[in-house]
Short mmCIF file of C-alpha atoms in Angstrom, two decimals:
data_model
loop_
_atom_site.label_atom_id
_atom_site.label_comp_id
_atom_site.label_asym_id
_atom_site.label_seq_id
_atom_site.Cartn_x
_atom_site.Cartn_y
_atom_site.Cartn_z
CA UNK K 686 11.86 -12.70 -11.51
CA UNK K 687 12.11 -14.46 -14.83
CA UNK K 688 11.94 -11.51 -16.91
CA UNK K 689 12.10 -7.61 -16.76
CA UNK K 690 9.15 -5.59 -15.78
CA UNK K 691 7.85 -3.99 -18.84
CA UNK K 692 4.12 -4.42 -18.87
CA UNK K 693 1.86 -3.21 -16.11
CA UNK K 694 -1.71 -3.90 -15.18
CA UNK K 695 -3.48 -1.70 -12.67
CA UNK K 696 -6.71 -3.13 -11.24
CA UNK K 697 -9.35 -0.38 -10.28
CA UNK K 698 -9.70 3.12 -11.94
CA UNK K 699 -10.72 4.88 -8.83
CA UNK K 700 -8.91 7.85 -7.38
CA UNK K 701 -5.74 6.02 -6.78
CA UNK K 702 -5.71 3.44 -9.64
CA UNK K 703 -6.06 5.84 -12.69
CA UNK K 704 -3.02 7.92 -11.25
CA UNK K 705 -1.01 5.03 -10.66
CA UNK K 706 -1.53 4.06 -14.27
CA UNK K 707 -0.68 7.40 -15.47
CA UNK K 708 2.67 7.25 -13.49
CA UNK K 709 3.46 4.09 -15.16
CA UNK K 710 3.03 5.30 -18.71
CA UNK K 711 4.87 8.36 -17.83
CA UNK K 712 7.60 5.92 -16.64
CA UNK K 713 7.73 4.44 -20.21
CA UNK K 714 5.65 1.34 -19.30
CA UNK K 715 2.99 -0.13 -21.48
CA UNK K 716 0.05 -0.11 -19.07
CA UNK K 717 -3.64 -1.63 -18.91
CA UNK K 718 -6.03 0.02 -16.63
CA UNK K 719 -8.82 -2.19 -15.64
CA UNK K 720 -12.13 -1.58 -14.06
CA UNK K 721 -15.53 -3.53 -13.81
CA UNK K 722 -17.36 -0.32 -14.88
CA UNK K 723 -16.89 1.34 -18.18
CA UNK K 724 -18.03 4.57 -16.74
CA UNK K 725 -15.15 4.57 -14.25
CA UNK K 726 -12.85 4.15 -17.09
CA UNK K 727 -14.64 7.07 -18.99
CA UNK K 728 -14.04 9.25 -15.96
CA UNK K 729 -10.47 8.28 -15.50
CA UNK K 730 -9.66 9.22 -19.16
CA UNK K 731 -11.25 12.69 -18.91
CA UNK K 732 -9.49 13.22 -15.38
CA UNK K 733 -5.93 12.36 -16.70
CA UNK K 734 -6.53 14.32 -19.90
CA UNK K 735 -7.41 17.55 -17.87
CA UNK K 736 -4.37 16.96 -15.51
CA UNK K 737 -1.94 16.44 -18.29
CA UNK K 738 -3.38 19.48 -20.18
CA UNK K 739 -2.70 21.46 -16.86
CA UNK K 740 0.76 20.00 -16.60
CA UNK K 741 1.40 21.00 -20.33
CA UNK K 742 0.26 24.60 -19.57
CA UNK K 743 2.56 24.90 -16.64
CA UNK K 744 5.52 23.45 -18.56
CA UNK K 745 5.86 20.34 -16.66
CA UNK K 746 5.37 18.10 -19.78
CA UNK K 747 5.81 18.43 -23.46
CA UNK K 748 2.94 17.72 -25.88
CA UNK K 749 5.25 14.89 -27.45
CA UNK K 750 5.71 13.30 -23.87
CA UNK K 751 1.94 13.52 -23.31
CA UNK K 752 0.90 11.83 -26.55
CA UNK K 753 3.71 9.10 -26.01
CA UNK K 754 2.17 8.58 -22.36
CA UNK K 755 -1.47 8.07 -23.66
CA UNK K 756 -0.43 5.91 -26.54
CA UNK K 757 0.88 3.48 -23.98
CA UNK K 758 -2.24 3.63 -21.82
CA UNK K 759 -5.00 1.17 -22.62
CA UNK K 760 -8.25 0.96 -20.64
CA UNK K 761 -10.54 -2.30 -20.54
CA UNK K 762 -13.33 -4.00 -18.59
CA UNK K 763 -11.84 -7.23 -19.42
CA UNK K 764 -9.72 -8.58 -16.63
CA UNK K 765 -8.05 -11.34 -18.73
CA UNK K 766 -7.26 -8.76 -21.20
CA UNK K 767 -5.73 -6.41 -18.61
CA UNK K 768 -3.36 -8.97 -17.06
CA UNK K 769 -2.54 -11.60 -19.80
CA UNK K 770 0.96 -9.96 -20.61
CA UNK K 771 1.51 -8.27 -17.12
CA UNK K 772 4.84 -8.63 -15.49
CA UNK K 773 3.56 -6.44 -12.70
CA UNK K 774 -0.15 -6.08 -11.50
CA UNK K 775 -1.09 -3.40 -8.97
CA UNK K 776 -4.46 -3.88 -7.39
CA UNK K 777 -6.37 -0.65 -6.34
CA UNK K 778 -9.74 -1.71 -5.34
CA UNK K 779 -11.87 -1.10 -2.40
CA UNK K 780 -10.40 -1.53 1.09
CA UNK K 781 -12.27 -4.70 1.99
CA UNK K 782 -10.33 -7.99 2.62
CA UNK K 783 -13.14 -10.18 1.07
CA UNK K 784 -12.90 -8.01 -2.25
CA UNK K 785 -9.30 -8.10 -2.47
CA UNK K 786 -9.14 -11.87 -1.81
CA UNK K 787 -11.55 -12.58 -4.62
CA UNK K 788 -9.47 -10.06 -6.84
CA UNK K 789 -6.22 -11.85 -6.19
CA UNK K 790 -7.76 -15.27 -6.57
CA UNK K 791 -8.78 -14.18 -10.16
CA UNK K 792 -5.44 -12.54 -10.82
CA UNK K 793 -3.41 -15.63 -9.80
CA UNK K 794 -5.44 -17.59 -12.59
CA UNK K 795 -5.32 -14.94 -15.25
CA UNK K 796 -1.86 -13.50 -14.82
CA UNK K 797 1.52 -15.03 -16.38
CA UNK K 798 3.17 -17.25 -13.91
CA UNK K 799 6.08 -15.09 -13.50
CA UNK K 800 3.95 -11.94 -12.72
CA UNK K 801 4.17 -9.99 -9.40
CA UNK K 802 1.08 -9.18 -7.86
CA UNK K 803 1.10 -6.15 -5.54
CA UNK K 804 -1.63 -4.52 -3.55
CA UNK K 805 -1.77 -0.74 -3.12
CA UNK K 806 -3.58 -1.33 0.29
CA UNK K 807 -2.44 0.82 3.26
CA UNK K 808 -4.44 -1.16 5.93
CA UNK K 809 -4.43 -4.81 4.53
CA UNK K 810 -0.99 -6.58 4.65
CA UNK K 811 -0.17 -8.69 1.55
CA UNK K 812 -0.10 -11.97 3.53
CA UNK K 813 -3.83 -11.61 3.89
CA UNK K 814 -4.17 -12.15 0.13
CA UNK K 815 -1.10 -14.19 -0.71
CA UNK K 816 -2.38 -17.39 0.75
CA UNK K 817 -5.19 -17.59 -2.01
CA UNK K 818 -2.61 -17.51 -4.74
CA UNK K 819 -0.04 -20.15 -5.73
CA UNK K 820 2.72 -17.47 -5.89
CA UNK K 821 3.11 -16.23 -2.39
CA UNK K 822 6.80 -15.21 -3.06
CA UNK K 823 5.54 -12.87 -5.72
CA UNK K 824 3.08 -11.00 -3.58
CA UNK K 825 3.90 -7.62 -1.68
CA UNK K 826 2.42 -4.32 -0.75
CA UNK K 827 3.05 -1.14 -2.87
CA UNK K 828 1.21 1.59 -1.16
CA UNK K 829 1.20 4.79 -3.14
CA UNK K 830 0.07 7.96 -1.32
CA UNK K 831 -2.96 10.12 -2.48
CA UNK K 832 -2.76 11.72 -5.00
CA UNK K 833 -0.15 9.48 -6.64
CA UNK K 834 0.71 11.92 -9.40
CA UNK K 835 1.84 14.45 -6.74
CA UNK K 836 2.92 12.52 -3.84
CA UNK K 837 6.66 11.25 -3.97
CA UNK K 838 6.48 8.17 -1.92
CA UNK K 839 5.81 4.46 -2.18
CA UNK K 840 5.82 2.02 0.95
CA UNK K 841 7.04 -1.17 -0.34
CA UNK K 842 6.27 -3.95 2.37
CA UNK K 843 7.25 -7.57 2.05
CA UNK K 844 5.61 -10.59 3.81
CA UNK K 845 7.71 -13.54 5.41
CA UNK K 846 7.14 -15.38 1.77
CA UNK K 847 8.14 -12.42 -0.47
CA UNK K 848 11.16 -13.25 -2.38
CA UNK K 849 14.21 -10.71 -2.68
CA UNK K 850 13.65 -10.72 -6.60
CA UNK K 851 10.02 -9.52 -6.10
CA UNK K 852 11.31 -6.76 -3.62
CA UNK K 853 14.04 -5.53 -6.06
CA UNK K 854 11.60 -5.53 -9.20
CA UNK K 855 9.17 -3.51 -7.06
CA UNK K 856 11.89 -0.99 -6.01
CA UNK K 857 13.30 -0.81 -9.60
CA UNK K 858 9.79 -0.02 -11.02
CA UNK K 859 9.41 2.71 -8.47
CA UNK K 860 12.58 4.23 -9.42
CA UNK K 861 11.57 4.19 -13.17
CA UNK K 862 8.37 6.06 -12.55
CA UNK K 863 10.35 8.62 -10.36
CA UNK K 864 9.04 7.72 -7.02
CA UNK K 865 10.88 7.43 -3.64
CA UNK K 866 10.39 3.96 -2.50
CA UNK K 867 10.84 2.94 1.03
CA UNK K 868 11.22 -0.91 1.91
CA UNK K 869 9.54 -2.17 5.12
CA UNK K 870 11.25 -5.33 6.23
CA UNK K 871 8.34 -6.93 7.88
CA UNK K 872 4.43 -6.51 8.03
CA UNK K 873 2.74 -4.34 10.27
CA UNK K 874 -1.04 -2.92 9.84
CA UNK K 875 -1.13 0.51 8.61
CA UNK K 876 2.64 0.65 7.68
CA UNK K 877 4.66 3.77 8.75
CA UNK K 878 2.99 6.82 7.40
CA UNK K 879 -0.50 5.82 8.29
CA UNK K 880 0.35 4.75 11.79
CA UNK K 881 1.73 8.18 12.23
CA UNK K 882 -1.22 9.77 10.67
CA UNK K 883 -3.69 7.39 12.59
CA UNK K 884 -2.33 8.60 16.03
CA UNK K 885 -2.70 12.21 14.93
CA UNK K 886 -6.28 11.82 13.43
CA UNK K 887 -7.37 9.81 16.51
CA UNK K 888 -6.07 12.38 18.80
CA UNK K 889 -7.60 15.13 16.56
CA UNK K 890 -11.16 13.51 16.67
CA UNK K 891 -10.81 13.10 20.58
CA UNK K 892 -10.28 16.77 21.09
CA UNK K 893 -12.99 17.71 18.71
CA UNK K 894 -15.69 15.29 20.19
CA UNK K 895 -14.80 16.28 23.64
CA UNK K 896 -15.30 20.03 22.87
CA UNK K 897 -11.79 21.18 23.20
CA UNK K 898 -11.69 22.94 19.88
CA UNK K 899 -13.81 23.02 16.76
CA UNK K 900 -12.26 20.79 13.89
CA UNK K 901 -11.63 24.02 11.84
CA UNK K 902 -9.35 25.29 14.72
CA UNK K 903 -7.64 21.95 15.08
CA UNK K 904 -6.65 22.04 11.44
CA UNK K 905 -5.46 25.65 11.72
CA UNK K 906 -3.23 24.56 14.60
CA UNK K 907 -1.83 21.67 12.68
CA UNK K 908 -1.05 24.13 9.80
CA UNK K 909 0.34 27.02 11.71
CA UNK K 910 1.92 25.35 14.78
CA UNK K 911 3.21 22.16 13.21
CA UNK K 912 3.61 23.48 9.62
CA UNK K 913 1.51 20.49 8.05
CA UNK K 914 0.25 21.46 4.53
CA UNK K 915 -3.13 20.63 5.71
CA UNK K 916 -4.93 19.86 8.96
CA UNK K 917 -6.31 16.16 9.81
CA UNK K 918 -9.84 16.94 8.84
CA UNK K 919 -8.89 18.55 5.53
CA UNK K 920 -6.84 15.56 4.81
CA UNK K 921 -9.65 13.18 5.56
CA UNK K 922 -11.81 15.02 3.15
CA UNK K 923 -9.04 14.82 0.44
CA UNK K 924 -8.36 11.14 1.06
CA UNK K 925 -12.00 10.12 1.41
CA UNK K 926 -13.51 9.74 4.97
CA UNK K 927 -14.76 6.22 3.78
CA UNK K 928 -11.08 5.10 3.35
CA UNK K 929 -9.98 5.85 6.75
CA UNK K 930 -13.17 4.41 8.28
CA UNK K 931 -12.77 1.15 6.46
CA UNK K 932 -9.16 0.87 7.34
CA UNK K 933 -10.16 1.44 10.99
CA UNK K 934 -12.80 -1.01 10.69
CA UNK K 935 -10.23 -3.62 9.46
CA UNK K 936 -7.71 -2.74 12.25
CA UNK K 937 -10.49 -3.11 14.92
CA UNK K 938 -11.45 -6.60 13.51
CA UNK K 939 -7.78 -7.72 13.77
CA UNK K 940 -6.89 -6.21 17.29
CA UNK K 941 -10.30 -6.21 18.95
CA UNK K 942 -8.92 -3.14 20.90
CA UNK K 943 -11.59 -0.53 21.64
CA UNK K 944 -9.28 2.45 20.86
CA UNK K 945 -9.10 1.08 17.25
CA UNK K 946 -12.87 1.21 16.75
CA UNK K 947 -14.04 3.79 14.23
CA UNK K 948 -15.23 7.00 15.80
CA UNK K 949 -19.05 7.36 15.82
CA UNK K 950 -18.96 10.81 14.20
CA UNK K 951 -16.95 9.47 11.35
CA UNK K 952 -19.34 6.27 11.20
CA UNK K 953 -22.37 8.80 10.79
CA UNK K 954 -20.53 10.76 7.98
CA UNK K 955 -19.93 7.47 6.12
CA UNK K 956 -23.66 6.35 6.55
CA UNK K 957 -24.71 9.67 5.31
CA UNK K 958 -22.61 9.53 2.27
CA UNK K 959 -20.45 12.65 3.31
CA UNK K 960 -17.09 11.29 2.20
CA UNK K 961 -15.29 14.49 1.57
CA UNK K 962 -14.24 16.40 -1.70
CA UNK K 963 -15.50 13.45 -3.91
CA UNK K 964 -18.97 13.72 -2.71
CA UNK K 965 -18.90 17.45 -2.35
CA UNK K 966 -19.44 17.33 1.57
CA UNK K 967 -17.27 15.73 4.40
CA UNK K 968 -16.05 17.74 7.40
CA UNK K 969 -16.10 20.86 5.10
CA UNK K 970 -18.78 21.77 2.35
CA UNK K 971 -17.34 21.76 -1.34
CA UNK K 972 -20.64 22.48 -3.06
#
């Protein structure tokens, strides 16, 4: 790295992106949040104002700290404006490889030559997007967990070309935003947490589809017997059923292994638009 990380750009103002941007400004970084849609930025602004007001009421943040944070947060639908002074760019767009490759192609052209380009993907390894750029040594995964403002973990995963300086800068950034970063020394699809979760979720779906127990009962056992804060079906609703579906689809494309193919019942939910809490209905009804 030629210079210290001071300016951050977050690409995508969805459920992950806007909270990562908030973590950045709370950590003292000037942060640009970009989205192609102005409506998404408006929604992000309202969601963050609501969340920070709740924090204030609970005594988790002072009014002064809140004002300082929002003063550092800038929202834009202009990608060039978002990244032109960035030292670190964190991509948080949809989990589709072709979309991410197009984004990284643009980021490579528009970002300063020293900037690190990180993907928040939990299913697409960074080498899959690094080859479309001219800065492979400055590319890595920085996987935040949902919701980023609550979850204290970031999986930082390097690829074969990622430089030590890039890794060190990513880890230092995580420390400044008060998040525990764990370094993965080589690439593996799904990383650590989601590989463990994937095994649990697949087994839960198998048990439900084959009539061993209702999904509500499986969730109850996960909570009562395994002391999980929520069951696998509740967690899918929280994260977004489509997120898990697309991750599974990507894994199946890569391995061709029938065991990695998304469950039919999950596919049906995605096609019906029942994606969990964000749509009001998933495994459970939130209406």
